[in-house]
Amino acid sequence: MALTGIDIYKLLPKTNCQECGVPTCLAFAMKLAAGQAELSSCPHISDESKEALSEASAPPIRLITIGQGEDALKVGGELVLFRHEKTFFNPCGYAQLIDDAMDDSEITAKLKEVNESQFVRIEQDLGADLVAVRASSGKPEKFVEVIEKVCKATSLPLMLMSDNPEVIHAGLAVSGEAPLIYGANKDNYEKMVELAKNHKTSLVVISDNGLDGLVDLVPKIEKMGVKDLVLDPGHRKMSETLESLVYIRRGALVKKIKELGYPTIVFPSEETDDEMMEALAAGLYTLKYGSIIVLSDLVSYRALPLFVLRQNIYTDPQRPMQVKQGIYPLGPADENSPVLITSNFSLTYFIVSGEVEGSKVPSWLLIMDVEGLSVMTAWAAGKFVPEKIAPFVKKSGIEEKVKHRSLVIPGYLSQVSGELDDELEGWNIQVGPREAADIPGYLKQWNA
Ligand code: SF4
């Protein structure tokens, strides 16, 4: 059972030496209880306490790392059922499926999709996380050939898929560090566990009987010494998969069923032949509670909405998403282009920048850091007010980019336009529309 902050505090050295980066042992204990600190950050903890705490402070869903280095994928480690209770920590990974029975041109095209499915949004890199190579051919040499081709094309971690331990063994020789093995079933688990142990990899446990099969097989595998597991409840029907994913998450967090305390893997690509249904299922499992989602392709018009959905789900709900403070040119803005200002709340940025771009009037958009609050909330909180806006505009560098001195403020700030006029010396304050939808019409008639 999870320990409270006070329980943990009792086991700490209580010297308040601050070497963990936290002012007191009590504060460190609270952070540890909340899953916001690592036990290893305290260098003075005794071995007995470490042993007692390692088990108790471990997240109820084990954190698994696949691959190594910058591209390593971390899944699991979640603490809550619902995002609003705290936050979700480790975004699900999207895997591109490549089959060794595909012809060479198809494999090349899939790998091109993997490499092209990279996007930057709100300063985060979005893209594929994993390549799943399936050995449908059943031939180790063919499997090896395809893995080598994949490794040349991408540095993403791999998942090796076969129920034949000999084929997996051949693949492990060429697949780089710490791939994920798919997987162990009731017939092959002993050999698969040996491979996972020898190569220090994670292992997928595949059930042929839903949750019952997992609860039966997982302890046998744990007992053999492999604990970095990923669970496949084995369904290939959307309603059954979803039901199992919810039971696994609830079982691990609420019922404390240890055997279910692992990340999950799902295969929307095997649940339907309809590509849009596949994307829909992937979206569903992104929300609840797929950890690795294997897709038949990553065509941008289906992949990008998934990446954006994941980005929105795996953010801290207590911290609004923010864009970076700065000057954003929208279109080929020049010295005569209008200058607009708004807050760094990402939703505000996307709505305003979208309308400005839609207007086809090249413009400069000044984004001011107000801790991710919307215009009105930031104003009410005293963060988007004339005495703060004026120095920001002066220091932003916009005066070197335009020869006019007209600044368009959001319509909702009309009540402070006079005050800003006084604060921002040499600038003419213009009040823009209250609604973003009116921006295009406004800009088309704009005059400095
Ligand atoms: Fe306490 Fe350990 Fe942190 Fe020092 S490093 S303040 S002993 S928890």
Tab-separated table of C-alpha atoms and ligand atoms in Angstrom:
chain	number	residue	atom	x	y	z
A	1	MET	CA	0.000	0.000	0.000
A	2	ALA	CA	1.286	3.491	-0.813
A	3	LEU	CA	2.917	5.309	2.103
A	4	THR	CA	1.898	8.803	3.143
A	5	GLY	CA	4.386	11.670	3.267
A	6	ILE	CA	4.572	11.331	7.060
A	7	ASP	CA	5.272	7.576	6.838
A	8	ILE	CA	8.094	8.309	4.425
A	9	TYR	CA	9.426	11.169	6.567
A	10	LYS	CA	9.875	8.772	9.488
A	11	LEU	CA	12.339	6.760	7.377
A	12	LEU	CA	14.428	9.747	6.180
A	13	PRO	CA	17.603	11.017	7.944
A	14	LYS	CA	15.819	14.230	9.117
A	15	THR	CA	18.961	16.366	8.795
A	16	ASN	CA	17.455	18.854	6.329
A	17	CYS	CA	20.784	18.992	4.505
A	18	GLN	CA	19.050	20.045	1.258
A	19	GLU	CA	21.287	17.894	-0.954
A	20	CYS	CA	18.176	16.480	-2.595
A	21	GLY	CA	17.376	19.987	-3.838
A	22	VAL	CA	14.440	20.379	-1.444
A	23	PRO	CA	14.637	22.601	1.694
A	24	THR	CA	13.660	19.936	4.259
A	25	CYS	CA	13.329	16.177	4.651
A	26	LEU	CA	9.613	16.655	5.219
A	27	ALA	CA	9.214	18.514	1.929
A	28	PHE	CA	11.184	15.745	0.189
A	29	ALA	CA	8.936	13.118	1.800
A	30	MET	CA	5.841	14.940	0.538
A	31	LYS	CA	7.275	15.112	-2.964
A	32	LEU	CA	8.180	11.446	-2.877
A	33	ALA	CA	4.664	10.536	-1.763
A	34	ALA	CA	3.271	12.612	-4.626
A	35	GLY	CA	5.522	10.847	-7.136
A	36	GLN	CA	7.365	14.102	-7.884
A	37	ALA	CA	10.790	13.061	-6.598
A	38	GLU	CA	13.132	10.089	-6.939
A	39	LEU	CA	14.294	8.235	-3.856
A	40	SER	CA	17.824	8.247	-5.298
A	41	SER	CA	17.964	12.053	-4.881
A	42	CYS	CA	18.685	11.579	-1.158
A	43	PRO	CA	22.288	10.336	-0.818
A	44	HIS	CA	22.051	9.825	2.967
A	45	ILE	CA	19.196	7.395	3.270
A	46	SER	CA	20.056	4.109	5.024
A	47	ASP	CA	19.954	0.791	3.183
A	48	GLU	CA	17.094	-0.466	5.387
A	49	SER	CA	15.011	2.628	4.714
A	50	LYS	CA	15.850	2.448	1.034
A	51	GLU	CA	14.584	-1.095	0.862
A	52	ALA	CA	11.407	-0.229	2.723
A	53	LEU	CA	10.770	2.832	0.588
A	54	SER	CA	11.731	1.486	-2.838
A	55	GLU	CA	8.818	-0.891	-2.809
A	56	ALA	CA	6.386	1.537	-1.198
A	57	SER	CA	7.302	4.563	-3.291
A	58	ALA	CA	7.232	2.665	-6.592
A	59	PRO	CA	4.348	3.823	-8.776
A	60	PRO	CA	1.439	1.352	-8.863
A	61	ILE	CA	2.024	1.029	-12.609
A	62	ARG	CA	5.625	0.150	-13.338
A	63	LEU	CA	7.640	2.558	-15.434
A	64	ILE	CA	9.176	0.767	-18.412
A	65	THR	CA	11.900	2.156	-20.655
A	66	ILE	CA	12.276	0.851	-24.203
A	67	GLY	CA	15.451	1.681	-26.106
A	68	GLN	CA	18.200	3.943	-24.895
A	69	GLY	CA	19.395	7.498	-25.202
A	70	GLU	CA	17.408	10.441	-26.514
A	71	ASP	CA	14.889	8.301	-28.393
A	72	ALA	CA	14.109	5.963	-25.487
A	73	LEU	CA	10.397	5.562	-24.807
A	74	LYS	CA	9.144	5.599	-21.214
A	75	VAL	CA	5.652	4.254	-20.570
A	76	GLY	CA	3.684	3.492	-17.404
A	77	GLY	CA	4.496	5.195	-14.098
A	78	GLU	CA	0.954	6.599	-13.872
A	79	LEU	CA	-0.645	7.460	-10.540
A	80	VAL	CA	-4.208	8.459	-11.315
A	81	LEU	CA	-7.265	7.249	-13.164
A	82	PHE	CA	-8.337	10.672	-14.361
A	83	ARG	CA	-6.110	13.428	-15.637
A	84	HIS	CA	-7.835	16.115	-13.554
A	85	GLU	CA	-6.937	14.276	-10.307
A	86	LYS	CA	-3.278	15.167	-10.832
A	87	THR	CA	-1.773	14.626	-14.265
A	88	PHE	CA	-0.707	11.820	-16.577
A	89	PHE	CA	3.067	11.576	-16.686
A	90	ASN	CA	4.329	9.429	-19.546
A	91	PRO	CA	2.668	9.886	-22.923
A	92	CYS	CA	1.646	6.756	-24.770
A	93	GLY	CA	3.962	5.715	-27.581
A	94	TYR	CA	2.819	5.280	-31.186
A	95	ALA	CA	4.454	2.406	-33.040
A	96	GLN	CA	4.606	1.929	-36.790
A	97	LEU	CA	4.067	-1.707	-37.733
A	98	ILE	CA	6.388	-3.196	-40.348
A	99	ASP	CA	5.992	-6.784	-41.425
A	100	ASP	CA	8.928	-8.754	-42.745
A	101	ALA	CA	6.607	-10.254	-45.351
A	102	MET	CA	6.087	-6.822	-46.919
A	103	ASP	CA	7.980	-6.172	-50.124
A	104	ASP	CA	10.974	-3.899	-50.076
A	105	SER	CA	9.224	-0.859	-51.550
A	106	GLU	CA	6.423	-1.075	-48.989
A	107	ILE	CA	8.904	-1.234	-46.116
A	108	THR	CA	10.769	1.760	-47.551
A	109	ALA	CA	7.497	3.695	-47.812
A	110	LYS	CA	6.553	2.877	-44.191
A	111	LEU	CA	9.954	3.979	-42.948
A	112	LYS	CA	9.588	7.212	-44.916
A	113	GLU	CA	6.278	7.774	-43.114
A	114	VAL	CA	8.008	7.254	-39.762
A	115	ASN	CA	10.667	9.821	-40.582
A	116	GLU	CA	8.213	12.299	-42.037
A	117	SER	CA	5.749	12.055	-39.161
A	118	GLN	CA	7.685	14.571	-37.089
A	119	PHE	CA	6.029	17.835	-36.133
A	120	VAL	CA	6.786	20.642	-33.732
A	121	ARG	CA	3.853	22.080	-31.807
A	122	ILE	CA	4.072	24.383	-28.802
A	123	GLU	CA	7.798	23.788	-28.727
A	124	GLN	CA	7.397	20.032	-28.395
A	125	ASP	CA	8.554	17.459	-30.926
A	126	LEU	CA	5.644	15.232	-31.896
A	127	GLY	CA	6.081	12.014	-33.828
A	128	ALA	CA	6.355	8.237	-33.870
A	129	ASP	CA	8.078	6.616	-30.900
A	130	LEU	CA	8.681	3.038	-31.855
A	131	VAL	CA	8.923	0.684	-34.845
A	132	ALA	CA	7.281	-2.722	-34.417
A	133	VAL	CA	8.858	-5.345	-36.694
A	134	ARG	CA	6.715	-8.443	-37.066
A	135	ALA	CA	8.209	-11.735	-38.243
A	136	SER	CA	5.321	-13.053	-40.330
A	137	SER	CA	7.775	-14.821	-42.619
A	138	GLY	CA	8.827	-17.058	-39.722
A	139	LYS	CA	12.376	-16.966	-41.175
A	140	PRO	CA	15.084	-15.616	-38.871
A	141	GLU	CA	17.272	-14.436	-41.784
A	142	LYS	CA	14.408	-12.443	-43.329
A	143	PHE	CA	13.544	-10.941	-39.917
A	144	VAL	CA	17.177	-9.914	-39.410
A	145	GLU	CA	17.357	-8.362	-42.877
A	146	VAL	CA	14.286	-6.196	-42.210
A	147	ILE	CA	15.471	-5.166	-38.735
A	148	GLU	CA	18.798	-4.073	-40.215
A	149	LYS	CA	16.979	-2.023	-42.822
A	150	VAL	CA	14.833	-0.391	-40.114
A	151	CYS	CA	17.867	0.375	-37.945
A	152	LYS	CA	19.563	2.096	-40.890
A	153	ALA	CA	16.514	4.279	-41.495
A	154	THR	CA	15.635	5.327	-37.949
A	155	SER	CA	17.095	5.545	-34.456
A	156	LEU	CA	13.710	4.898	-32.814
A	157	PRO	CA	13.505	1.928	-30.424
A	158	LEU	CA	12.202	-1.361	-31.782
A	159	MET	CA	9.636	-3.931	-30.807
A	160	LEU	CA	10.444	-7.416	-32.090
A	161	MET	CA	7.348	-9.513	-32.787
A	162	SER	CA	7.278	-13.280	-33.057
A	163	ASP	CA	5.997	-16.153	-30.966
A	164	ASN	CA	9.066	-18.140	-31.955
A	165	PRO	CA	11.939	-17.616	-29.463
A	166	GLU	CA	14.511	-18.586	-32.104
A	167	VAL	CA	13.335	-15.843	-34.429
A	168	ILE	CA	13.389	-13.316	-31.577
A	169	HIS	CA	16.874	-14.494	-30.622
A	170	ALA	CA	18.098	-13.811	-34.155
A	171	GLY	CA	16.463	-10.383	-34.141
A	172	LEU	CA	17.993	-9.414	-30.810
A	173	ALA	CA	21.467	-9.771	-32.286
A	174	VAL	CA	20.897	-6.822	-34.642
A	175	SER	CA	18.216	-4.695	-33.005
A	176	GLY	CA	20.246	-2.249	-30.891
A	177	GLU	CA	19.862	-1.646	-27.173
A	178	ALA	CA	16.859	-2.631	-25.061
A	179	PRO	CA	14.135	-3.382	-27.616
A	180	LEU	CA	10.750	-4.650	-26.489
A	181	ILE	CA	10.066	-8.345	-27.088
A	182	TYR	CA	6.571	-9.339	-28.207
A	183	GLY	CA	6.003	-11.616	-26.630
A	184	ALA	CA	5.485	-14.232	-23.989
A	185	ASN	CA	2.387	-16.415	-24.087
A	186	LYS	CA	1.449	-19.455	-22.022
A	187	ASP	CA	3.284	-21.775	-24.401
A	188	ASN	CA	6.583	-19.967	-24.944
A	189	TYR	CA	7.063	-17.806	-21.859
A	190	GLU	CA	9.935	-19.735	-20.336
A	191	LYS	CA	12.159	-19.280	-23.390
A	192	MET	CA	11.031	-15.681	-23.907
A	193	VAL	CA	11.813	-14.835	-20.287
A	194	GLU	CA	15.325	-16.240	-20.721
A	195	LEU	CA	15.830	-14.054	-23.793
A	196	ALA	CA	14.533	-10.969	-21.956
A	197	LYS	CA	16.819	-11.678	-19.009
A	198	ASN	CA	19.892	-12.329	-21.116
A	199	HIS	CA	19.409	-9.233	-23.267
A	200	LYS	CA	18.034	-6.991	-20.478
A	201	THR	CA	14.915	-6.133	-22.438
A	202	SER	CA	11.283	-5.557	-21.576
A	203	LEU	CA	8.766	-8.239	-22.436
A	204	VAL	CA	5.133	-8.166	-23.549
A	205	VAL	CA	2.878	-10.684	-21.782
A	206	ILE	CA	0.192	-11.876	-24.191
A	207	SER	CA	-3.007	-13.295	-22.779
A	208	ASP	CA	-5.225	-15.764	-24.605
A	209	ASN	CA	-7.920	-15.231	-22.033
A	210	GLY	CA	-8.220	-11.517	-21.256
A	211	LEU	CA	-7.447	-10.370	-17.732
A	212	ASP	CA	-7.621	-13.886	-16.280
A	213	GLY	CA	-4.835	-14.986	-18.589
A	214	LEU	CA	-2.673	-12.022	-17.535
A	215	VAL	CA	-3.239	-12.551	-13.824
A	216	ASP	CA	-2.245	-16.189	-14.333
A	217	LEU	CA	0.861	-15.600	-16.471
A	218	VAL	CA	2.382	-12.427	-14.986
A	219	PRO	CA	3.333	-13.926	-11.582
A	220	LYS	CA	5.040	-16.880	-13.287
A	221	ILE	CA	7.157	-14.476	-15.340
A	222	GLU	CA	7.891	-12.198	-12.365
A	223	LYS	CA	8.989	-15.230	-10.406
A	224	MET	CA	11.514	-16.046	-13.135
A	225	GLY	CA	13.066	-12.625	-12.609
A	226	VAL	CA	11.646	-10.376	-15.359
A	227	LYS	CA	9.673	-7.408	-14.081
A	228	ASP	CA	9.806	-4.967	-16.976
A	229	LEU	CA	6.551	-6.146	-18.498
A	230	VAL	CA	3.914	-4.761	-20.841
A	231	LEU	CA	0.431	-6.273	-20.889
A	232	ASP	CA	-1.530	-7.348	-23.964
A	233	PRO	CA	-4.983	-8.552	-22.875
A	234	GLY	CA	-5.190	-10.246	-26.257
A	235	HIS	CA	-8.512	-8.889	-27.568
A	236	ARG	CA	-8.817	-7.691	-31.100
A	237	LYS	CA	-12.251	-6.110	-30.736
A	238	MET	CA	-12.493	-2.444	-29.771
A	239	SER	CA	-15.148	-2.765	-27.050
A	240	GLU	CA	-13.332	-5.667	-25.360
A	241	THR	CA	-9.945	-3.971	-25.578
A	242	LEU	CA	-11.296	-0.769	-24.070
A	243	GLU	CA	-12.999	-2.656	-21.273
A	244	SER	CA	-9.785	-4.499	-20.432
A	245	LEU	CA	-7.692	-1.330	-20.509
A	246	VAL	CA	-10.057	0.303	-18.018
A	247	TYR	CA	-10.032	-2.784	-15.781
A	248	ILE	CA	-6.233	-2.959	-15.889
A	249	ARG	CA	-5.854	0.691	-14.881
A	250	ARG	CA	-8.521	0.442	-12.182
A	251	GLY	CA	-7.182	-2.916	-11.020
A	252	ALA	CA	-3.673	-1.500	-10.589
A	253	LEU	CA	-4.631	1.827	-8.991
A	254	VAL	CA	-7.815	1.174	-7.067
A	255	LYS	CA	-7.832	-2.543	-6.312
A	256	LYS	CA	-4.015	-2.701	-5.980
A	257	ILE	CA	-3.812	-5.867	-8.064
A	258	LYS	CA	-0.055	-6.148	-8.440
A	259	GLU	CA	-0.233	-8.381	-11.511
A	260	LEU	CA	-1.976	-5.588	-13.426
A	261	GLY	CA	0.490	-2.853	-12.437
A	262	TYR	CA	2.155	-2.609	-15.847
A	263	PRO	CA	1.794	-0.534	-19.007
A	264	THR	CA	-0.357	-1.905	-21.816
A	265	ILE	CA	-0.109	-2.461	-25.547
A	266	VAL	CA	-2.925	-2.352	-28.101
A	267	PHE	CA	-3.277	-3.037	-31.828
A	268	PRO	CA	-5.986	-0.916	-33.440
A	269	SER	CA	-4.460	-1.980	-36.767
A	270	GLU	CA	-5.637	-5.541	-36.056
A	271	GLU	CA	-9.134	-4.518	-34.959
A	272	THR	CA	-10.355	-3.093	-38.235
A	273	ASP	CA	-9.551	-2.800	-41.938
A	274	ASP	CA	-11.017	0.683	-42.060
A	275	GLU	CA	-8.216	3.220	-41.742
A	276	MET	CA	-10.443	5.873	-40.174
A	277	MET	CA	-11.778	3.386	-37.603
A	278	GLU	CA	-8.185	2.501	-36.806
A	279	ALA	CA	-7.418	6.166	-36.132
A	280	LEU	CA	-10.595	6.434	-34.041
A	281	ALA	CA	-9.613	3.397	-31.950
A	282	ALA	CA	-6.100	4.802	-31.519
A	283	GLY	CA	-7.633	8.048	-30.244
A	284	LEU	CA	-9.793	6.097	-27.817
A	285	TYR	CA	-6.804	4.173	-26.457
A	286	THR	CA	-4.825	7.407	-26.198
A	287	LEU	CA	-7.526	8.633	-23.839
A	288	LYS	CA	-7.990	5.356	-21.968
A	289	TYR	CA	-5.397	3.742	-21.214
A	290	GLY	CA	-3.135	2.433	-23.965
A	291	SER	CA	0.575	2.793	-23.267
A	292	ILE	CA	1.865	1.555	-26.635
A	293	ILE	CA	-0.429	1.883	-29.629
A	294	VAL	CA	0.587	-0.044	-32.742
A	295	LEU	CA	-0.576	1.491	-36.022
A	296	SER	CA	-0.502	0.206	-39.582
A	297	ASP	CA	0.736	3.575	-40.818
A	298	LEU	CA	1.501	7.111	-39.812
A	299	VAL	CA	0.036	9.054	-42.720
A	300	SER	CA	0.098	12.659	-41.577
A	301	TYR	CA	-3.635	13.410	-41.843
A	302	ARG	CA	-4.339	10.609	-39.367
A	303	ALA	CA	-1.166	10.790	-37.290
A	304	LEU	CA	-1.141	14.521	-36.604
A	305	PRO	CA	-4.551	14.620	-34.856
A	306	LEU	CA	-3.392	11.700	-32.677
A	307	PHE	CA	-0.173	13.468	-31.754
A	308	VAL	CA	-2.078	16.630	-30.856
A	309	LEU	CA	-4.640	14.662	-28.833
A	310	ARG	CA	-1.826	12.979	-26.900
A	311	GLN	CA	-0.094	16.302	-26.330
A	312	ASN	CA	-3.269	17.733	-24.832
A	313	ILE	CA	-3.964	14.727	-22.621
A	314	TYR	CA	-0.438	14.479	-21.267
A	315	THR	CA	-0.116	18.000	-19.946
A	316	ASP	CA	-0.501	19.097	-16.364
A	317	PRO	CA	-4.126	20.304	-16.071
A	318	GLN	CA	-3.052	22.713	-13.345
A	319	ARG	CA	-0.693	24.493	-15.724
A	320	PRO	CA	-2.140	26.024	-18.864
A	321	MET	CA	-0.259	25.184	-22.042
A	322	GLN	CA	1.904	28.084	-23.015
A	323	VAL	CA	3.772	29.357	-26.037
A	324	LYS	CA	7.086	31.114	-25.743
A	325	GLN	CA	7.181	34.873	-25.275
A	326	GLY	CA	8.442	36.658	-28.379
A	327	ILE	CA	7.722	38.166	-31.765
A	328	TYR	CA	5.976	35.859	-34.237
A	329	PRO	CA	5.941	36.890	-37.913
A	330	LEU	CA	2.748	35.638	-39.545
A	331	GLY	CA	3.259	35.652	-43.289
A	332	PRO	CA	6.006	37.759	-44.918
A	333	ALA	CA	5.656	40.561	-42.327
A	334	ASP	CA	7.720	43.696	-43.020
A	335	GLU	CA	8.270	47.174	-41.615
A	336	ASN	CA	4.778	48.306	-42.598
A	337	SER	CA	2.899	45.306	-41.237
A	338	PRO	CA	0.465	45.619	-38.330
A	339	VAL	CA	1.629	44.658	-34.840
A	340	LEU	CA	-0.803	42.810	-32.573
A	341	ILE	CA	-0.264	41.717	-29.005
A	342	THR	CA	-1.853	38.935	-26.972
A	343	SER	CA	-1.178	36.536	-24.093
A	344	ASN	CA	0.885	33.335	-24.227
A	345	PHE	CA	-2.053	31.010	-23.443
A	346	SER	CA	-1.579	28.466	-26.240
A	347	LEU	CA	-5.263	28.367	-27.166
A	348	THR	CA	-5.304	32.153	-27.518
A	349	TYR	CA	-2.161	31.996	-29.641
A	350	PHE	CA	-3.572	29.352	-31.975
A	351	ILE	CA	-6.908	31.112	-32.400
A	352	VAL	CA	-5.412	34.560	-32.984
A	353	SER	CA	-2.554	33.363	-35.229
A	354	GLY	CA	-5.019	31.241	-37.221
A	355	GLU	CA	-7.275	34.225	-37.870
A	356	VAL	CA	-4.344	36.489	-38.755
A	357	GLU	CA	-2.991	33.915	-41.206
A	358	GLY	CA	-6.484	33.457	-42.608
A	359	SER	CA	-6.678	37.196	-43.270
A	360	LYS	CA	-3.668	36.960	-45.631
A	361	VAL	CA	-2.434	40.241	-44.155
A	362	PRO	CA	1.203	39.673	-43.118
A	363	SER	CA	1.469	40.764	-39.480
A	364	TRP	CA	3.641	40.679	-36.396
A	365	LEU	CA	2.193	38.977	-33.349
A	366	LEU	CA	3.705	39.872	-29.994
A	367	ILE	CA	3.234	37.128	-27.436
A	368	MET	CA	3.691	38.218	-23.854
A	369	ASP	CA	4.412	35.728	-21.065
A	370	VAL	CA	1.510	35.950	-18.597
A	371	GLU	CA	1.993	32.431	-17.239
A	372	GLY	CA	-0.321	30.911	-19.799
A	373	LEU	CA	-3.435	32.823	-18.765
A	374	SER	CA	-6.041	34.082	-21.199
A	375	VAL	CA	-6.226	37.821	-21.918
A	376	MET	CA	-9.004	38.647	-19.453
A	377	THR	CA	-7.745	36.360	-16.683
A	378	ALA	CA	-4.235	37.757	-17.047
A	379	TRP	CA	-5.579	41.289	-16.933
A	380	ALA	CA	-7.650	40.511	-13.812
A	381	ALA	CA	-4.575	38.913	-12.211
A	382	GLY	CA	-2.517	42.050	-12.862
A	383	LYS	CA	-0.228	40.288	-15.359
A	384	PHE	CA	-1.438	41.810	-18.625
A	385	VAL	CA	-1.707	45.436	-17.607
A	386	PRO	CA	-0.264	48.638	-19.106
A	387	GLU	CA	2.674	48.926	-16.683
A	388	LYS	CA	3.801	45.419	-17.688
A	389	ILE	CA	2.842	45.523	-21.368
A	390	ALA	CA	4.760	48.768	-22.027
A	391	PRO	CA	8.231	47.560	-20.901
A	392	PHE	CA	7.656	44.241	-22.664
A	393	VAL	CA	6.910	45.964	-25.985
A	394	LYS	CA	9.919	48.284	-25.586
A	395	LYS	CA	12.297	45.396	-24.879
A	396	SER	CA	10.805	42.952	-27.369
A	397	GLY	CA	12.753	44.280	-30.358
A	398	ILE	CA	9.633	45.078	-32.395
A	399	GLU	CA	10.767	48.707	-32.784
A	400	GLU	CA	13.603	47.477	-35.010
A	401	LYS	CA	11.202	45.524	-37.194
A	402	VAL	CA	8.560	48.162	-38.014
A	403	LYS	CA	8.822	51.828	-38.880
A	404	HIS	CA	5.331	52.723	-37.609
A	405	ARG	CA	4.426	52.793	-33.918
A	406	SER	CA	0.895	51.388	-33.812
A	407	LEU	CA	0.022	48.516	-31.497
A	408	VAL	CA	-3.235	46.577	-31.792
A	409	ILE	CA	-4.434	45.321	-28.402
A	410	PRO	CA	-7.224	42.754	-27.844
A	411	GLY	CA	-10.696	44.300	-27.803
A	412	TYR	CA	-11.215	42.999	-24.274
A	413	LEU	CA	-8.478	45.380	-23.082
A	414	SER	CA	-10.197	48.492	-24.462
A	415	GLN	CA	-10.639	49.882	-20.943
A	416	VAL	CA	-6.865	50.182	-20.500
A	417	SER	CA	-6.052	51.620	-23.919
A	418	GLY	CA	-5.705	55.189	-22.562
A	419	GLU	CA	-3.467	54.086	-19.746
A	420	LEU	CA	-1.310	52.040	-22.125
A	421	ASP	CA	-1.088	55.043	-24.446
A	422	ASP	CA	0.487	56.979	-21.554
A	423	GLU	CA	2.796	54.157	-20.480
A	424	LEU	CA	4.034	53.216	-23.952
A	425	GLU	CA	5.652	56.409	-25.043
A	426	GLY	CA	5.788	57.061	-28.774
A	427	TRP	CA	3.237	54.370	-29.597
A	428	ASN	CA	-0.317	54.724	-30.794
A	429	ILE	CA	-2.655	52.193	-29.184
A	430	GLN	CA	-5.367	50.743	-31.395
A	431	VAL	CA	-8.151	48.598	-29.994
A	432	GLY	CA	-8.664	45.433	-32.035
A	433	PRO	CA	-11.774	43.247	-32.210
A	434	ARG	CA	-13.143	41.503	-29.127
A	435	GLU	CA	-13.707	38.282	-31.044
A	436	ALA	CA	-10.879	36.584	-32.942
A	437	ALA	CA	-13.240	35.798	-35.807
A	438	ASP	CA	-13.416	39.540	-36.553
A	439	ILE	CA	-9.629	39.888	-36.896
A	440	PRO	CA	-9.462	39.230	-40.695
A	441	GLY	CA	-11.971	41.985	-41.468
A	442	TYR	CA	-10.183	44.344	-39.090
A	443	LEU	CA	-6.738	43.703	-40.574
A	444	LYS	CA	-7.922	44.170	-44.139
A	445	GLN	CA	-8.859	47.745	-43.260
A	446	TRP	CA	-6.007	48.407	-40.888
A	447	ASN	CA	-3.974	51.606	-41.173
A	448	ALA	CA	-1.041	52.598	-39.019
B	1	SF4	FE1	16.719	15.108	3.981
B	1	SF4	FE2	18.004	13.462	2.346
B	1	SF4	FE3	17.011	15.718	1.398
B	1	SF4	FE4	19.104	15.789	3.042
B	1	SF4	S1	19.055	14.900	0.985
B	1	SF4	S2	17.252	17.094	3.094
B	1	SF4	S3	18.661	14.091	4.373
B	1	SF4	S4	15.874	14.037	2.246
